[in-house]
PDB file of C-alpha atoms and ligand atoms in Angstrom:
ATOM      1  CA  MET Z  10      90.953 101.469  59.254  1.00  0.00           C
ATOM      2  CA  ARG Z  11      93.084  99.606  56.953  1.00  0.00           C
ATOM      3  CA  VAL Z  12      94.167  95.872  57.810  1.00  0.00           C
ATOM      4  CA  LEU Z  13      96.370  93.416  56.412  1.00  0.00           C
ATOM      5  CA  VAL Z  14      94.617  89.861  57.258  1.00  0.00           C
ATOM      6  CA  VAL Z  15      97.013  86.776  56.706  1.00  0.00           C
ATOM      7  CA  GLU Z  16      95.457  83.582  56.431  1.00  0.00           C
ATOM      8  CA  ASP Z  17      95.894  80.521  54.166  1.00  0.00           C
ATOM      9  CA  ASP Z  18      92.667  78.923  54.856  1.00  0.00           C
ATOM     10  CA  ALA Z  19      90.946  80.498  51.826  1.00  0.00           C
ATOM     11  CA  GLU Z  20      87.730  79.943  53.209  1.00  0.00           C
ATOM     12  CA  LEU Z  21      88.268  81.394  56.573  1.00  0.00           C
ATOM     13  CA  GLY Z  22      90.336  84.149  54.906  1.00  0.00           C
ATOM     14  CA  ASP Z  23      87.205  85.188  52.607  1.00  0.00           C
ATOM     15  CA  SER Z  24      84.517  85.097  55.568  1.00  0.00           C
ATOM     16  CA  LEU Z  25      87.132  87.150  57.915  1.00  0.00           C
ATOM     17  CA  ARG Z  26      87.769  89.609  54.842  1.00  0.00           C
ATOM     18  CA  ARG Z  27      83.737  89.901  54.500  1.00  0.00           C
ATOM     19  CA  ALA Z  28      83.243  90.462  57.950  1.00  0.00           C
ATOM     20  CA  LEU Z  29      85.807  93.301  58.120  1.00  0.00           C
ATOM     21  CA  ALA Z  30      84.553  95.218  55.505  1.00  0.00           C
ATOM     22  CA  ASP Z  31      81.010  94.656  56.710  1.00  0.00           C
ATOM     23  CA  ALA Z  32      82.181  96.553  59.889  1.00  0.00           C
ATOM     24  CA  GLY Z  33      83.200  99.213  57.938  1.00  0.00           C
ATOM     25  CA  MET Z  34      87.176  98.172  57.536  1.00  0.00           C
ATOM     26  CA  LEU Z  35      89.407  98.327  54.158  1.00  0.00           C
ATOM     27  CA  VAL Z  36      90.745  94.781  53.834  1.00  0.00           C
ATOM     28  CA  ASP Z  37      93.884  93.141  52.456  1.00  0.00           C
ATOM     29  CA  LEU Z  38      93.688  89.446  52.250  1.00  0.00           C
ATOM     30  CA  CYS Z  39      97.097  87.276  51.602  1.00  0.00           C
ATOM     31  CA  GLY Z  40      97.315  83.596  51.872  1.00  0.00           C
ATOM     32  CA  ASP Z  41     101.123  83.446  51.214  1.00  0.00           C
ATOM     33  CA  GLY Z  42     103.708  84.033  54.261  1.00  0.00           C
ATOM     34  CA  THR Z  43     106.419  85.275  51.777  1.00  0.00           C
ATOM     35  CA  GLU Z  44     103.845  87.829  50.211  1.00  0.00           C
ATOM     36  CA  ALA Z  45     102.702  88.790  53.634  1.00  0.00           C
ATOM     37  CA  GLU Z  46     105.992  89.540  54.826  1.00  0.00           C
ATOM     38  CA  PHE Z  47     106.481  92.079  51.872  1.00  0.00           C
ATOM     39  CA  LEU Z  48     102.994  93.659  51.813  1.00  0.00           C
ATOM     40  CA  GLY Z  49     103.243  94.492  55.446  1.00  0.00           C
ATOM     41  CA  VAL Z  50     106.316  96.479  55.241  1.00  0.00           C
ATOM     42  CA  THR Z  51     105.560  98.308  52.040  1.00  0.00           C
ATOM     43  CA  GLU Z  52     101.817  99.005  52.437  1.00  0.00           C
ATOM     44  CA  THR Z  53     100.541 101.325  55.159  1.00  0.00           C
ATOM     45  CA  TYR Z  54      98.279  99.555  57.475  1.00  0.00           C
ATOM     46  CA  ASP Z  55      96.220 100.143  60.721  1.00  0.00           C
ATOM     47  CA  ALA Z  56      96.380  96.676  62.108  1.00  0.00           C
ATOM     48  CA  ALA Z  57      97.202  93.162  61.162  1.00  0.00           C
ATOM     49  CA  VAL Z  58      95.360  90.166  61.814  1.00  0.00           C
ATOM     50  CA  LEU Z  59      98.482  87.221  61.534  1.00  0.00           C
ATOM     51  CA  ASP Z  60      97.813  83.277  61.256  1.00  0.00           C
ATOM     52  CA  LEU Z  61     100.563  81.492  62.317  1.00  0.00           C
ATOM     53  CA  GLY Z  62     100.715  78.402  60.286  1.00  0.00           C
ATOM     54  CA  LEU Z  63     101.354  79.584  56.706  1.00  0.00           C
ATOM     55  CA  PRO Z  64     103.180  78.608  53.518  1.00  0.00           C
ATOM     56  CA  GLY Z  65     106.422  80.274  52.618  1.00  0.00           C
ATOM     57  CA  ILE Z  66     107.452  81.506  56.344  1.00  0.00           C
ATOM     58  CA  ASP Z  67     106.184  80.959  60.014  1.00  0.00           C
ATOM     59  CA  GLY Z  68     103.857  83.698  61.381  1.00  0.00           C
ATOM     60  CA  VAL Z  69     105.944  84.011  64.063  1.00  0.00           C
ATOM     61  CA  THR Z  70     109.426  84.506  61.747  1.00  0.00           C
ATOM     62  CA  LEU Z  71     107.367  86.592  59.465  1.00  0.00           C
ATOM     63  CA  LEU Z  72     105.924  89.064  62.454  1.00  0.00           C
ATOM     64  CA  ARG Z  73     109.318  89.738  63.428  1.00  0.00           C
ATOM     65  CA  HIS Z  74     110.573  90.568  60.491  1.00  0.00           C
ATOM     66  CA  TRP Z  75     108.016  93.018  60.593  1.00  0.00           C
ATOM     67  CA  ARG Z  76     109.081  94.510  63.704  1.00  0.00           C
ATOM     68  CA  GLU Z  77     112.968  94.587  62.666  1.00  0.00           C
ATOM     69  CA  GLN Z  78     111.918  96.789  59.732  1.00  0.00           C
ATOM     70  CA  GLY Z  79     110.009  98.876  61.312  1.00  0.00           C
ATOM     71  CA  ALA Z  80     106.340  98.087  60.929  1.00  0.00           C
ATOM     72  CA  ALA Z  81     104.528  99.652  64.337  1.00  0.00           C
ATOM     73  CA  TYR Z  82     100.811  98.567  63.623  1.00  0.00           C
ATOM     74  CA  PRO Z  83      99.205  96.310  66.062  1.00  0.00           C
ATOM     75  CA  VAL Z  84      98.918  92.715  65.121  1.00  0.00           C
ATOM     76  CA  LEU Z  85      96.316  90.387  66.185  1.00  0.00           C
ATOM     77  CA  VAL Z  86      97.645  86.873  66.436  1.00  0.00           C
ATOM     78  CA  LEU Z  87      94.923  84.474  65.193  1.00  0.00           C
ATOM     79  CA  THR Z  88      95.565  80.833  65.472  1.00  0.00           C
ATOM     80  CA  ALA Z  89      94.357  77.266  66.010  1.00  0.00           C
ATOM     81  CA  ARG Z  90      97.274  76.735  68.325  1.00  0.00           C
ATOM     82  CA  THR Z  91      96.351  77.375  72.164  1.00  0.00           C
ATOM     83  CA  ARG Z  92      99.750  75.958  74.114  1.00  0.00           C
ATOM     84  CA  TRP Z  93     101.289  78.788  75.932  1.00  0.00           C
ATOM     85  CA  GLY Z  94     104.726  78.435  74.533  1.00  0.00           C
ATOM     86  CA  ASP Z  95     102.966  79.450  71.098  1.00  0.00           C
ATOM     87  CA  LYS Z  96     101.479  82.311  72.591  1.00  0.00           C
ATOM     88  CA  ARG Z  97     104.758  83.331  74.712  1.00  0.00           C
ATOM     89  CA  ALA Z  98     106.927  83.143  71.167  1.00  0.00           C
ATOM     90  CA  ALA Z  99     103.979  85.486  69.207  1.00  0.00           C
ATOM     91  CA  PHE Z 100     103.903  87.978  71.832  1.00  0.00           C
ATOM     92  CA  GLU Z 101     108.314  87.960  72.096  1.00  0.00           C
ATOM     93  CA  ALA Z 102     107.719  88.621  68.370  1.00  0.00           C
ATOM     94  CA  GLY Z 103     106.020  91.655  68.815  1.00  0.00           C
ATOM     95  CA  ALA Z 104     102.253  90.377  68.835  1.00  0.00           C
ATOM     96  CA  ASP Z 105      99.718  92.691  70.631  1.00  0.00           C
ATOM     97  CA  ASP Z 106      96.966  90.532  71.190  1.00  0.00           C
ATOM     98  CA  TYR Z 107      96.386  86.332  70.336  1.00  0.00           C
ATOM     99  CA  LEU Z 108      93.199  85.179  69.866  1.00  0.00           C
ATOM    100  CA  THR Z 109      92.466  81.359  69.494  1.00  0.00           C
ATOM    101  CA  LYS Z 110      90.314  79.595  67.002  1.00  0.00           C
ATOM    102  CA  PRO Z 111      87.445  79.001  66.857  1.00  0.00           C
ATOM    103  CA  PHE Z 112      86.482  82.635  66.942  1.00  0.00           C
ATOM    104  CA  LEU Z 113      83.749  85.061  66.924  1.00  0.00           C
ATOM    105  CA  HIS Z 114      84.137  87.753  63.855  1.00  0.00           C
ATOM    106  CA  ASP Z 115      82.722  90.335  66.251  1.00  0.00           C
ATOM    107  CA  GLU Z 116      85.442  89.737  68.624  1.00  0.00           C
ATOM    108  CA  VAL Z 117      87.753  90.017  66.065  1.00  0.00           C
ATOM    109  CA  VAL Z 118      86.302  93.311  64.894  1.00  0.00           C
ATOM    110  CA  MET Z 119      86.197  94.534  68.726  1.00  0.00           C
ATOM    111  CA  ARG Z 120      89.915  93.932  69.547  1.00  0.00           C
ATOM    112  CA  LEU Z 121      90.799  95.260  66.154  1.00  0.00           C
ATOM    113  CA  ARG Z 122      88.906  98.778  67.145  1.00  0.00           C
ATOM    114  CA  VAL Z 123      90.113  98.673  70.553  1.00  0.00           C
ATOM    115  CA  LEU Z 124      94.251  97.934  69.133  1.00  0.00           C
ATOM    116  CA  GLN Z 125      93.760 100.978  66.889  1.00  0.00           C
ATOM    117  CA  ARG Z 126      92.474 103.328  69.354  1.00  0.00           C
ATOM    118  CA  ARG Z 127      95.317 102.165  71.581  1.00  0.00           C
ATOM    119  CA  ALA Z 128      97.953 102.631  69.590  1.00  0.00           C
ATOM    120  CA  TYR Z 129      96.619 106.317  68.903  1.00  0.00           C
ATOM    121  CA  GLY Z 130      97.181 106.745  72.491  1.00  0.00           C
ATOM    122  CA  ARG Z 131      93.495 106.595  73.356  1.00  0.00           C
ATOM    123  CA  ALA Z 132      92.091 105.084  76.160  1.00  0.00           C
ATOM    124  CA  GLU Z 133      88.506 106.598  76.009  1.00  0.00           C
ATOM    125  CA  PRO Z 134      86.380 104.941  73.621  1.00  0.00           C
ATOM    126  CA  VAL Z 135      84.601 107.940  72.926  1.00  0.00           C
ATOM    127  CA  ILE Z 136      86.383 110.976  70.729  1.00  0.00           C
ATOM    128  CA  ALA Z 137      84.480 114.014  70.549  1.00  0.00           C
ATOM    129  CA  VAL Z 138      85.403 117.086  68.700  1.00  0.00           C
ATOM    130  CA  GLY Z 139      82.859 120.056  68.860  1.00  0.00           C
ATOM    131  CA  GLY Z 140      79.479 118.644  68.664  1.00  0.00           C
ATOM    132  CA  LEU Z 141      81.080 115.484  66.455  1.00  0.00           C
ATOM    133  CA  ARG Z 142      81.569 112.513  68.322  1.00  0.00           C
ATOM    134  CA  LEU Z 143      82.781 109.059  67.395  1.00  0.00           C
ATOM    135  CA  ASP Z 144      82.052 106.035  69.600  1.00  0.00           C
ATOM    136  CA  THR Z 145      84.879 103.936  68.451  1.00  0.00           C
ATOM    137  CA  ALA Z 146      84.072 100.576  69.751  1.00  0.00           C
ATOM    138  CA  GLY Z 147      80.511 100.877  68.062  1.00  0.00           C
ATOM    139  CA  GLN Z 148      81.593 103.015  65.234  1.00  0.00           C
ATOM    140  CA  ARG Z 149      78.915 104.950  65.042  1.00  0.00           C
ATOM    141  CA  PHE Z 150      79.118 109.013  64.692  1.00  0.00           C
ATOM    142  CA  THR Z 151      76.681 111.662  66.094  1.00  0.00           C
ATOM    143  CA  LEU Z 152      76.529 115.197  65.681  1.00  0.00           C
ATOM    144  CA  GLY Z 153      74.952 117.385  68.324  1.00  0.00           C
ATOM    145  CA  GLY Z 154      73.872 113.985  69.490  1.00  0.00           C
ATOM    146  CA  ARG Z 155      71.710 112.966  66.355  1.00  0.00           C
ATOM    147  CA  PRO Z 156      73.238 109.775  64.386  1.00  0.00           C
ATOM    148  CA  LEU Z 157      75.418 111.012  61.242  1.00  0.00           C
ATOM    149  CA  ALA Z 158      75.008 109.390  57.685  1.00  0.00           C
ATOM    150  CA  LEU Z 159      78.131 108.506  56.324  1.00  0.00           C
ATOM    151  CA  THR Z 160      78.867 106.160  53.364  1.00  0.00           C
ATOM    152  CA  ALA Z 161      81.759 103.735  54.002  1.00  0.00           C
ATOM    153  CA  GLN Z 162      84.315 105.975  52.458  1.00  0.00           C
ATOM    154  CA  GLU Z 163      83.161 108.893  54.337  1.00  0.00           C
ATOM    155  CA  HIS Z 164      82.948 106.972  57.682  1.00  0.00           C
ATOM    156  CA  ARG Z 165      87.066 105.765  56.922  1.00  0.00           C
ATOM    157  CA  ILE Z 166      87.666 109.165  56.119  1.00  0.00           C
ATOM    158  CA  LEU Z 167      86.211 111.108  59.124  1.00  0.00           C
ATOM    159  CA  GLU Z 168      87.268 108.085  61.274  1.00  0.00           C
ATOM    160  CA  TYR Z 169      90.853 108.673  60.272  1.00  0.00           C
ATOM    161  CA  LEU Z 170      90.796 112.525  61.505  1.00  0.00           C
ATOM    162  CA  MET Z 171      89.158 111.856  64.326  1.00  0.00           C
ATOM    163  CA  HIS Z 172      91.648 109.758  65.441  1.00  0.00           C
ATOM    164  CA  ARG Z 173      94.427 112.188  64.719  1.00  0.00           C
ATOM    165  CA  LYS Z 174      92.267 115.341  65.688  1.00  0.00           C
ATOM    166  CA  GLY Z 175      94.026 118.519  66.437  1.00  0.00           C
ATOM    167  CA  GLN Z 176      96.912 117.355  64.289  1.00  0.00           C
ATOM    168  CA  PRO Z 177      97.594 117.880  59.972  1.00  0.00           C
ATOM    169  CA  VAL Z 178      96.812 114.782  57.925  1.00  0.00           C
ATOM    170  CA  SER Z 179      98.572 114.673  54.531  1.00  0.00           C
ATOM    171  CA  ARG Z 180      96.571 113.760  51.607  1.00  0.00           C
ATOM    172  CA  ALA Z 181      98.880 111.046  50.686  1.00  0.00           C
ATOM    173  CA  GLU Z 182      98.804 109.621  54.719  1.00  0.00           C
ATOM    174  CA  LEU Z 183      94.672 110.051  54.234  1.00  0.00           C
ATOM    175  CA  ALA Z 184      94.946 108.425  51.283  1.00  0.00           C
ATOM    176  CA  GLU Z 185      97.190 105.469  52.468  1.00  0.00           C
ATOM    177  CA  HIS Z 186      94.262 104.429  55.623  1.00  0.00           C
ATOM    178  CA  VAL Z 187      91.282 104.992  53.743  1.00  0.00           C
ATOM    179  CA  TYR Z 188      91.888 103.605  50.417  1.00  0.00           C
ATOM    180  CA  ALA Z 189      92.480 100.193  48.988  1.00  0.00           C
ATOM    181  CA  ARG Z 190      96.085 100.013  46.823  1.00  0.00           C
ATOM    182  CA  ASP Z 191      96.478 101.331  43.524  1.00  0.00           C
ATOM    183  CA  LEU Z 192      94.071 104.426  43.891  1.00  0.00           C
ATOM    184  CA  ASP Z 193      95.784 107.367  42.549  1.00  0.00           C
ATOM    185  CA  PRO Z 194      96.063 109.782  45.509  1.00  0.00           C
ATOM    186  CA  ASP Z 195      96.776 112.672  43.576  1.00  0.00           C
ATOM    187  CA  SER Z 196      93.224 112.419  41.765  1.00  0.00           C
ATOM    188  CA  ASN Z 197      90.671 114.513  43.422  1.00  0.00           C
ATOM    189  CA  THR Z 198      88.455 111.668  45.071  1.00  0.00           C
ATOM    190  CA  LEU Z 199      89.491 112.683  48.414  1.00  0.00           C
ATOM    191  CA  ASP Z 200      88.552 116.739  47.937  1.00  0.00           C
ATOM    192  CA  VAL Z 201      85.170 115.493  46.764  1.00  0.00           C
ATOM    193  CA  LEU Z 202      84.844 112.774  49.881  1.00  0.00           C
ATOM    194  CA  ILE Z 203      86.120 115.674  52.178  1.00  0.00           C
ATOM    195  CA  GLY Z 204      83.489 118.438  50.214  1.00  0.00           C
ATOM    196  CA  ARG Z 205      80.688 116.101  50.839  1.00  0.00           C
ATOM    197  CA  ILE Z 206      81.469 115.166  54.737  1.00  0.00           C
ATOM    198  CA  ARG Z 207      81.768 119.131  55.215  1.00  0.00           C
ATOM    199  CA  ARG Z 208      78.165 119.719  54.280  1.00  0.00           C
ATOM    200  CA  LYS Z 209      77.031 116.939  56.151  1.00  0.00           C
ATOM    201  CA  LEU Z 210      78.733 118.403  59.340  1.00  0.00           C
ATOM    202  CA  GLY Z 211      77.475 121.765  58.440  1.00  0.00           C
ATOM    203  CA  THR Z 212      80.026 123.248  61.117  1.00  0.00           C
ATOM    204  CA  PRO Z 213      83.437 123.905  60.184  1.00  0.00           C
ATOM    205  CA  LEU Z 214      85.076 121.337  61.648  1.00  0.00           C
ATOM    206  CA  ILE Z 215      87.848 119.923  58.943  1.00  0.00           C
ATOM    207  CA  HIS Z 216      89.977 122.860  58.341  1.00  0.00           C
ATOM    208  CA  THR Z 217      92.390 123.154  55.250  1.00  0.00           C
ATOM    209  CA  GLU Z 218      96.084 122.955  56.018  1.00  0.00           C
ATOM    210  CA  ARG Z 219      97.731 124.926  53.337  1.00  0.00           C
ATOM    211  CA  GLY Z 220     100.109 122.460  51.431  1.00  0.00           C
ATOM    212  CA  ARG Z 221      99.804 120.062  54.156  1.00  0.00           C
ATOM    213  CA  GLY Z 222      96.290 118.406  54.163  1.00  0.00           C
ATOM    214  CA  TRP Z 223      93.498 118.704  56.722  1.00  0.00           C
ATOM    215  CA  ARG Z 224      93.179 119.061  60.463  1.00  0.00           C
ATOM    216  CA  LEU Z 225      90.390 118.189  62.081  1.00  0.00           C
ATOM    217  CA  ALA Z 226      89.416 120.631  65.059  1.00  0.00           C
ATOM    218  CA  ALA Z 227      86.458 122.451  66.701  1.00  0.00           C
ATOM    219  CA  PRO Z 228      85.128 125.724  65.106  1.00  0.00           C
ATOM    220  CA  ASP Z 229      86.808 128.125  67.602  1.00  0.00           C
ATOM    221  CA  ASP Z 230      89.928 125.721  66.966  1.00  0.00           C
ATOM    222  CA  GLY Z 231      90.775 126.695  64.145  1.00  0.00           C
ATOM    223  CA  ASP Z 232      93.256 129.022  62.294  1.00  0.00           C
ATOM    224  CA  ASP Z 233      92.675 128.795  58.796  1.00  0.00           C
ATOM    225  CA  PRO Z 234      89.414 130.960  57.869  1.00  0.00           C
ATOM    226  CA  ALA Z 235      89.376 129.710  54.343  1.00  0.00           C
ATOM    227  CA  ALA Z 236      88.761 126.058  55.672  1.00  0.00           C
TER     228      ALA Z 236
HETATM  229 CA1   CA T  14      96.947  78.439  58.635  1.00  0.00          CA
END
């Protein structure tokens, strides 16, 4: 899960970035409203955490611009402003959730996971494919009822494939959601990581979609014998 954090308080932004990274998320931190406005529509995010009082452009205006330009990912507003008028303005501009400071880092993490799950149209907190299960709230994978040990990168890849289960996911799409900026999606890094995950899974759950990337599905659901 790739998240844009827009926060001009450097200390707070840094602690938030560490908390989200510890929770396995890939974080871009931005302290300037104008730069954030650009990033929010040019990069691919699964969610954003947005402060309202920002240098350059106000958070509500920034959010309205994101939505006008088609940014559809969930946005959690995180602000010191507690008045109803501020909340209403944020929701009217396109916010999905609103949390006031002070806050618990764990609560931000949990709300982001719920927002992501909802963004993929899921109500149930557990996603299952074959014997593989992902508890999206606790971010734990199990395979045949036993914990599955994955590195942070492997976890992000498999998590994304789980959210998109049954659908083909292209190389570029996967790279955008699991890598930080500036990594070449054409390198064979993804193939190496997919190979490692396949070995850990044992059963063929990740099917190769020729020319289109990969698709996560139960073994009897796959139509590609080469996968
Ligand atoms: Ca601020």
